[in-house]
PDB file of C-alpha atoms and ligand atoms in Angstrom:
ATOM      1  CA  UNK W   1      20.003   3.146  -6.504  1.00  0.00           C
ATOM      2  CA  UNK W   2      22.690   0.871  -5.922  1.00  0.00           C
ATOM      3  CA  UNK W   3      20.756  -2.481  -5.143  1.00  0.00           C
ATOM      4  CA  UNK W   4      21.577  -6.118  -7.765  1.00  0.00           C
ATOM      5  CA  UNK W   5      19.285  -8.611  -8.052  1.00  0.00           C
ATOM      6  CA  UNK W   6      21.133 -10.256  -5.399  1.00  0.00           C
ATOM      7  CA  UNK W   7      19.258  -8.438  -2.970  1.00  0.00           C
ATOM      8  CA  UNK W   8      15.769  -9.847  -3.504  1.00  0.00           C
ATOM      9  CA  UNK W   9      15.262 -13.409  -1.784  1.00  0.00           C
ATOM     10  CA  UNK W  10      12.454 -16.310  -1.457  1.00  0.00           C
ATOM     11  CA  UNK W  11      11.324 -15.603   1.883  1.00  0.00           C
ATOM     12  CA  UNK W  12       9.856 -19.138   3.120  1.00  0.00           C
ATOM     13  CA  UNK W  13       6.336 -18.117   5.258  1.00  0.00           C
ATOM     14  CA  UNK W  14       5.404 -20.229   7.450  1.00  0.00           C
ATOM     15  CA  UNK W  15       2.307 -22.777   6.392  1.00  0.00           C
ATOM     16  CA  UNK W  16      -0.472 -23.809   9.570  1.00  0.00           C
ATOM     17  CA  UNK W  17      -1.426 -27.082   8.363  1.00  0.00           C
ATOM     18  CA  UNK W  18      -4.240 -29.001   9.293  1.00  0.00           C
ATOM     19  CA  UNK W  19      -6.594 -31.968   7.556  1.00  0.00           C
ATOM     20  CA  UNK W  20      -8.972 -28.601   6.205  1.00  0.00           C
ATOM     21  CA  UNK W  21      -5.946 -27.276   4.211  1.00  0.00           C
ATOM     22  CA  UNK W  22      -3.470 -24.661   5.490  1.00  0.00           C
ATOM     23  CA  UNK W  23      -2.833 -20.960   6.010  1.00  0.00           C
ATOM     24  CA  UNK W  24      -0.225 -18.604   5.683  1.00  0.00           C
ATOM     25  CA  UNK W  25      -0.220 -15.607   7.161  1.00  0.00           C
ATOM     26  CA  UNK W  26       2.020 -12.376   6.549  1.00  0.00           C
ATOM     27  CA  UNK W  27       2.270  -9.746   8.933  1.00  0.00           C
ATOM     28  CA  UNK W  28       4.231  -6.432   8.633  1.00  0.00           C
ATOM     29  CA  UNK W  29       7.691  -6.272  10.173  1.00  0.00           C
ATOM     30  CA  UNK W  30       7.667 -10.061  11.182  1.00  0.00           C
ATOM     31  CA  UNK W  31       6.973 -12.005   8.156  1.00  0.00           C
ATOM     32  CA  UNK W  32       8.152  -9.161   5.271  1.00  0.00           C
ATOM     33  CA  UNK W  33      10.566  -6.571   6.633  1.00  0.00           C
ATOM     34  CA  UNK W  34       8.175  -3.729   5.838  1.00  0.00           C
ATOM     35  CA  UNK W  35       5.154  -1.959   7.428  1.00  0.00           C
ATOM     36  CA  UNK W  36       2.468  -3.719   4.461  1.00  0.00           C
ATOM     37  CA  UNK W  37       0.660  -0.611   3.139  1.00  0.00           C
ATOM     38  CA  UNK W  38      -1.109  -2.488   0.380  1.00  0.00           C
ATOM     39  CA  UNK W  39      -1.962  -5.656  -1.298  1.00  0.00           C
ATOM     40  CA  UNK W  40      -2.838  -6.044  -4.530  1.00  0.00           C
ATOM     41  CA  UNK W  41      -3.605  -9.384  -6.631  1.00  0.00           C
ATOM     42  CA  UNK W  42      -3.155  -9.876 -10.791  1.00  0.00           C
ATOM     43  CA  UNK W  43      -5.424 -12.384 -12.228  1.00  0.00           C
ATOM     44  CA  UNK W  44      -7.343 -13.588 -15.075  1.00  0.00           C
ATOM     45  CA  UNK W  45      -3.709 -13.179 -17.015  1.00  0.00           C
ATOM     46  CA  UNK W  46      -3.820 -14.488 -20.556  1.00  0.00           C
ATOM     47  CA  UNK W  47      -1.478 -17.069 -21.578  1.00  0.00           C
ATOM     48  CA  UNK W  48       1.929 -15.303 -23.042  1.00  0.00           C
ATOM     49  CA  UNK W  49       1.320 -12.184 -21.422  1.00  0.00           C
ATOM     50  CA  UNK W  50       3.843 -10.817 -19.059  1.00  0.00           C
ATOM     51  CA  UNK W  51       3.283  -7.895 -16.777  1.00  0.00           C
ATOM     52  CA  UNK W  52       5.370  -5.495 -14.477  1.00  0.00           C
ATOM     53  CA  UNK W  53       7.850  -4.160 -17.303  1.00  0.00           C
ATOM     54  CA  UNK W  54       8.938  -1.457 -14.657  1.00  0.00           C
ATOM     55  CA  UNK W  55      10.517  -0.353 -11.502  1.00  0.00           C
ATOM     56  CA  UNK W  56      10.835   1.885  -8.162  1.00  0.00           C
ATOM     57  CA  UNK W  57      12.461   3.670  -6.928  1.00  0.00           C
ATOM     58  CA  UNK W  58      11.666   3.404  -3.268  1.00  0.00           C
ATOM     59  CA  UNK W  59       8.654   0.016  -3.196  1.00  0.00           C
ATOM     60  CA  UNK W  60       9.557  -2.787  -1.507  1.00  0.00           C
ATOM     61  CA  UNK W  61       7.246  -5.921  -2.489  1.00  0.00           C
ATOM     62  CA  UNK W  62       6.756  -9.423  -1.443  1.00  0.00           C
ATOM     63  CA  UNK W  63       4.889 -11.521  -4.582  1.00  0.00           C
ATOM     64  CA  UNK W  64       3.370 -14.675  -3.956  1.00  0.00           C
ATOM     65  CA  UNK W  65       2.355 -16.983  -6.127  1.00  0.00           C
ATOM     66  CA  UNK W  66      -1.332 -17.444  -4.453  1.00  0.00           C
ATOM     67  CA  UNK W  67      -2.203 -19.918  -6.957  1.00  0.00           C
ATOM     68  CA  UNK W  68      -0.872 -21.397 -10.161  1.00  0.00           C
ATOM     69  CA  UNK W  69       3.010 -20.389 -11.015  1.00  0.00           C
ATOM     70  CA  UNK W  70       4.671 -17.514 -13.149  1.00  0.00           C
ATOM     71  CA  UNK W  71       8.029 -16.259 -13.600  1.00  0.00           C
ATOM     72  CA  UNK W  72      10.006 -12.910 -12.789  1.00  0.00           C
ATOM     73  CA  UNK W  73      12.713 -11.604 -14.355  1.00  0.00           C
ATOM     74  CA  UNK W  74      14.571  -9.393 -12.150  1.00  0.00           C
ATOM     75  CA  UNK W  75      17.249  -6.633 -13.832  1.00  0.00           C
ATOM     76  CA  UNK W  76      19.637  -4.574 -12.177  1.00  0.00           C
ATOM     77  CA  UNK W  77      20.806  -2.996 -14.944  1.00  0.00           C
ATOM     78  CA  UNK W  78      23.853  -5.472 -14.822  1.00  0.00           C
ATOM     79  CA  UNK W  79      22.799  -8.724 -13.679  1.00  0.00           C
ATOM     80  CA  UNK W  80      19.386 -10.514 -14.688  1.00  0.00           C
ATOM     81  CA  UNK W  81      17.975 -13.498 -12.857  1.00  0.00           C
ATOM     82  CA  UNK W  82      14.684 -15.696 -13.064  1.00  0.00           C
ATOM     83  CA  UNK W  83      12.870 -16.655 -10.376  1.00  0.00           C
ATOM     84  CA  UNK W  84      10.110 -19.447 -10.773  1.00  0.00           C
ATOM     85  CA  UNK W  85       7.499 -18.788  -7.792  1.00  0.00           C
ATOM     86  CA  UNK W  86       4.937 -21.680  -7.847  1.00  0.00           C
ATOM     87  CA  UNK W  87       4.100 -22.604  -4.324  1.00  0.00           C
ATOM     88  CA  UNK W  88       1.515 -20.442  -1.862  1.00  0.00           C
ATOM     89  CA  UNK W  89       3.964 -20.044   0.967  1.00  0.00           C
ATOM     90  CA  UNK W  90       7.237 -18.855  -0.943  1.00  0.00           C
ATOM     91  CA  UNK W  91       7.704 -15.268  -1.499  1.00  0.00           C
ATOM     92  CA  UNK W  92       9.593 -13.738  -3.332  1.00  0.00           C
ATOM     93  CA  UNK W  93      11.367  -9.981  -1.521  1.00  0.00           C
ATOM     94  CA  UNK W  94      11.599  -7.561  -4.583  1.00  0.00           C
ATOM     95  CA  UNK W  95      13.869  -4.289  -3.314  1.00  0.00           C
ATOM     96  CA  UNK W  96      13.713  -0.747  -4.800  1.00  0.00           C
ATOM     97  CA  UNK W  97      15.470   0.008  -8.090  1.00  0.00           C
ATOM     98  CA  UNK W  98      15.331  -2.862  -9.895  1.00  0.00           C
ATOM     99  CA  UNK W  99      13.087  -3.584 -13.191  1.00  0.00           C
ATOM    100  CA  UNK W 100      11.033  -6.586 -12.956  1.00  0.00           C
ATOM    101  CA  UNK W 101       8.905  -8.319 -15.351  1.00  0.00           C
ATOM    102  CA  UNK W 102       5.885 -11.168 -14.662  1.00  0.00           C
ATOM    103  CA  UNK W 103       5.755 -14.234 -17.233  1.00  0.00           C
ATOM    104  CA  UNK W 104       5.082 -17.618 -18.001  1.00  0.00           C
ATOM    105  CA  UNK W 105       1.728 -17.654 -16.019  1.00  0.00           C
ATOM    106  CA  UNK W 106      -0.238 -20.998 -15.400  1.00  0.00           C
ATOM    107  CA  UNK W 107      -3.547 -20.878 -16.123  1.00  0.00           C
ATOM    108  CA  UNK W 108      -5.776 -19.695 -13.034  1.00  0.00           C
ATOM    109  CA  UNK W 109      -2.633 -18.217 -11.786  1.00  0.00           C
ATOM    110  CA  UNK W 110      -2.854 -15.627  -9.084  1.00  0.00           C
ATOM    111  CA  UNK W 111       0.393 -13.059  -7.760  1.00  0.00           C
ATOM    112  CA  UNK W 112      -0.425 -11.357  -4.598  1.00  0.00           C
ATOM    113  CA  UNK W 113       1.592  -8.759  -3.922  1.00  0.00           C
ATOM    114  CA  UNK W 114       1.664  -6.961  -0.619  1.00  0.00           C
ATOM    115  CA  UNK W 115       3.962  -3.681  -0.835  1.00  0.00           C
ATOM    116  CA  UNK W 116       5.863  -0.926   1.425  1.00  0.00           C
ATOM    117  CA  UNK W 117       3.950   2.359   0.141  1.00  0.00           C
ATOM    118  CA  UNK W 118       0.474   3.247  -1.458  1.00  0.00           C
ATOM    119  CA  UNK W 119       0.342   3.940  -4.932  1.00  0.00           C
ATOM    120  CA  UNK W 120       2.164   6.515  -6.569  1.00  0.00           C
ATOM    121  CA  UNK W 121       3.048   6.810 -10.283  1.00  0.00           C
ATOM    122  CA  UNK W 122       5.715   9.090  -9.351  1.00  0.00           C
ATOM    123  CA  UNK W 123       7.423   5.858  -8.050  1.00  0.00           C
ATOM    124  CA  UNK W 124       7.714   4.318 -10.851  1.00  0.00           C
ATOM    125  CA  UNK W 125      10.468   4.052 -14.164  1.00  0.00           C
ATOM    126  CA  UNK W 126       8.389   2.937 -16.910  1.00  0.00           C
ATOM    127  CA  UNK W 127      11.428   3.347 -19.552  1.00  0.00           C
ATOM    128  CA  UNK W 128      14.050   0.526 -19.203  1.00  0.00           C
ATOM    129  CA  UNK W 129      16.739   3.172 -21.154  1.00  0.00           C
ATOM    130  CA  UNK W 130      15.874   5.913 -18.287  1.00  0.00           C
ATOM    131  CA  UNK W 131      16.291   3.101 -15.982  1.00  0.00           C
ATOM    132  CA  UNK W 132      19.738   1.409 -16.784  1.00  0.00           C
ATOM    133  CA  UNK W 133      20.810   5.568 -16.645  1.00  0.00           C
ATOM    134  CA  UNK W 134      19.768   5.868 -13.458  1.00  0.00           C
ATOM    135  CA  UNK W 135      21.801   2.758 -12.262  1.00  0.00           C
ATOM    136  CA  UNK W 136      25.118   3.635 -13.629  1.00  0.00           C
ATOM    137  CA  UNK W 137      27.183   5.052 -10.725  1.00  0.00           C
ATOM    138  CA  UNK W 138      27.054   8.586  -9.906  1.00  0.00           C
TER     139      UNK W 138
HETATM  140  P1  TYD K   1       0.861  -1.558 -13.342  1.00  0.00           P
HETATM  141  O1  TYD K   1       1.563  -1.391 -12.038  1.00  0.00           O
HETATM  142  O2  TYD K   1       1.488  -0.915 -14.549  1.00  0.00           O
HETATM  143  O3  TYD K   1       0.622  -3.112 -13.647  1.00  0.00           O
HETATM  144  P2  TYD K   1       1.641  -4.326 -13.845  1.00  0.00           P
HETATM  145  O4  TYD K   1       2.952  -3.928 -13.279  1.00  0.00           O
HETATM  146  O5  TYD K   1       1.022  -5.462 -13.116  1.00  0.00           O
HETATM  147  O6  TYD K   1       1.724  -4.656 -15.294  1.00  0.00           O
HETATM  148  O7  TYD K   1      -0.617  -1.044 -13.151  1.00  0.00           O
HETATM  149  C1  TYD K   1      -1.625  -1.252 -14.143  1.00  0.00           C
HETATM  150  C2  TYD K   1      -2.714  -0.213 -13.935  1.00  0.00           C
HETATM  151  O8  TYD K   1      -3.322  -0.361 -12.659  1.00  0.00           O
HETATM  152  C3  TYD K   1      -2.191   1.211 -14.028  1.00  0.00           C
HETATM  153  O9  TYD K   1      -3.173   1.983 -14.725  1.00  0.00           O
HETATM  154  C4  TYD K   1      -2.154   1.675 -12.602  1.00  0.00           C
HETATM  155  C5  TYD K   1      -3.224   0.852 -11.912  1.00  0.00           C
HETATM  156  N1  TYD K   1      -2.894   0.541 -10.506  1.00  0.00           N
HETATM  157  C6  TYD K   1      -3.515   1.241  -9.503  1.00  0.00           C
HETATM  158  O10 TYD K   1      -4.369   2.126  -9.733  1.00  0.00           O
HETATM  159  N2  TYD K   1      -3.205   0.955  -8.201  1.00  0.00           N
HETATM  160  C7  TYD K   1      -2.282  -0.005  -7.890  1.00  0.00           C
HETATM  161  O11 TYD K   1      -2.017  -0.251  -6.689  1.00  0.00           O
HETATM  162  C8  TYD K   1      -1.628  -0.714  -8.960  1.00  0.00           C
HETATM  163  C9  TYD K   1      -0.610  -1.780  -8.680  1.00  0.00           C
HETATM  164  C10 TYD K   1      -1.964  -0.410 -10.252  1.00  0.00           C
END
């Protein structure tokens, strides 16, 4: 699991504007450079609660602040840096192996996030100890 923080990028998607509003669209392969095998959306997220507090080891994820803003903290064990993702049409490319926590949520905020694989606990590293361990070279 060799992958830093510097890695994971805002991915600008593209924004169809007209007088009605606008729409973004995200399509596997061409807009996120992964086959999208599920989408999933947090919301409803009380103020000063984070979420995520985890990583893979082989999910890709794009998370997009739908609505509202929030924070994430990516780790690679090494290096930590903050992103701030508060517009509809930014995304933000998070690669395997790297913890990751959600924060600072606006009110009303919702985080889509549209990943590589289906669910799998077996993918995740729920202890940030077990984690750091598993980034130190081999
Ligand atoms: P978790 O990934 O720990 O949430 P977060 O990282 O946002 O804090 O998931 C919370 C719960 O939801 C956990 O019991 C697993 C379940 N869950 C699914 O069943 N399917 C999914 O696709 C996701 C993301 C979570």
């Amino acid at each position: 699991m060799i992958t830093t923080v510097y890695d994971c990028n805002i991915l600008v998607l593209n924004k169809i504007h007209n007088n009605a509003g606008n729409i973004t669209v995200i399509e596997s392969n061409i807009n996120v450079p992964f086959d999208i095998k599920r989408a999933y959306y947090l919301y409803d997220v009380p103020g000063g609660e984070s979420r995520g507090g985890h990583a893979h080891k082989q999910l890709y994820q794009l998370i997009v602040a739908a609505s509202g803003s929030f924070d994430v903290l990516l780790d690679d064990g090494i290096n930590k840096k903050i992103v701030k993702l508060n517009r509809p049409n930014y995304g933000l490319l998070v690669v395997p192996g790297l913890w990751r926590e959600l924060f600072e949520f606006s009110s009303g905020a919702i985080c889509l996030v549209l990943t590589s694989h289906k669910y799998d606990e077996h993918d995740y590293i729920r202890d940030y100890e077990q984690f750091v361990k598993m980034k130190l070279p081999q």
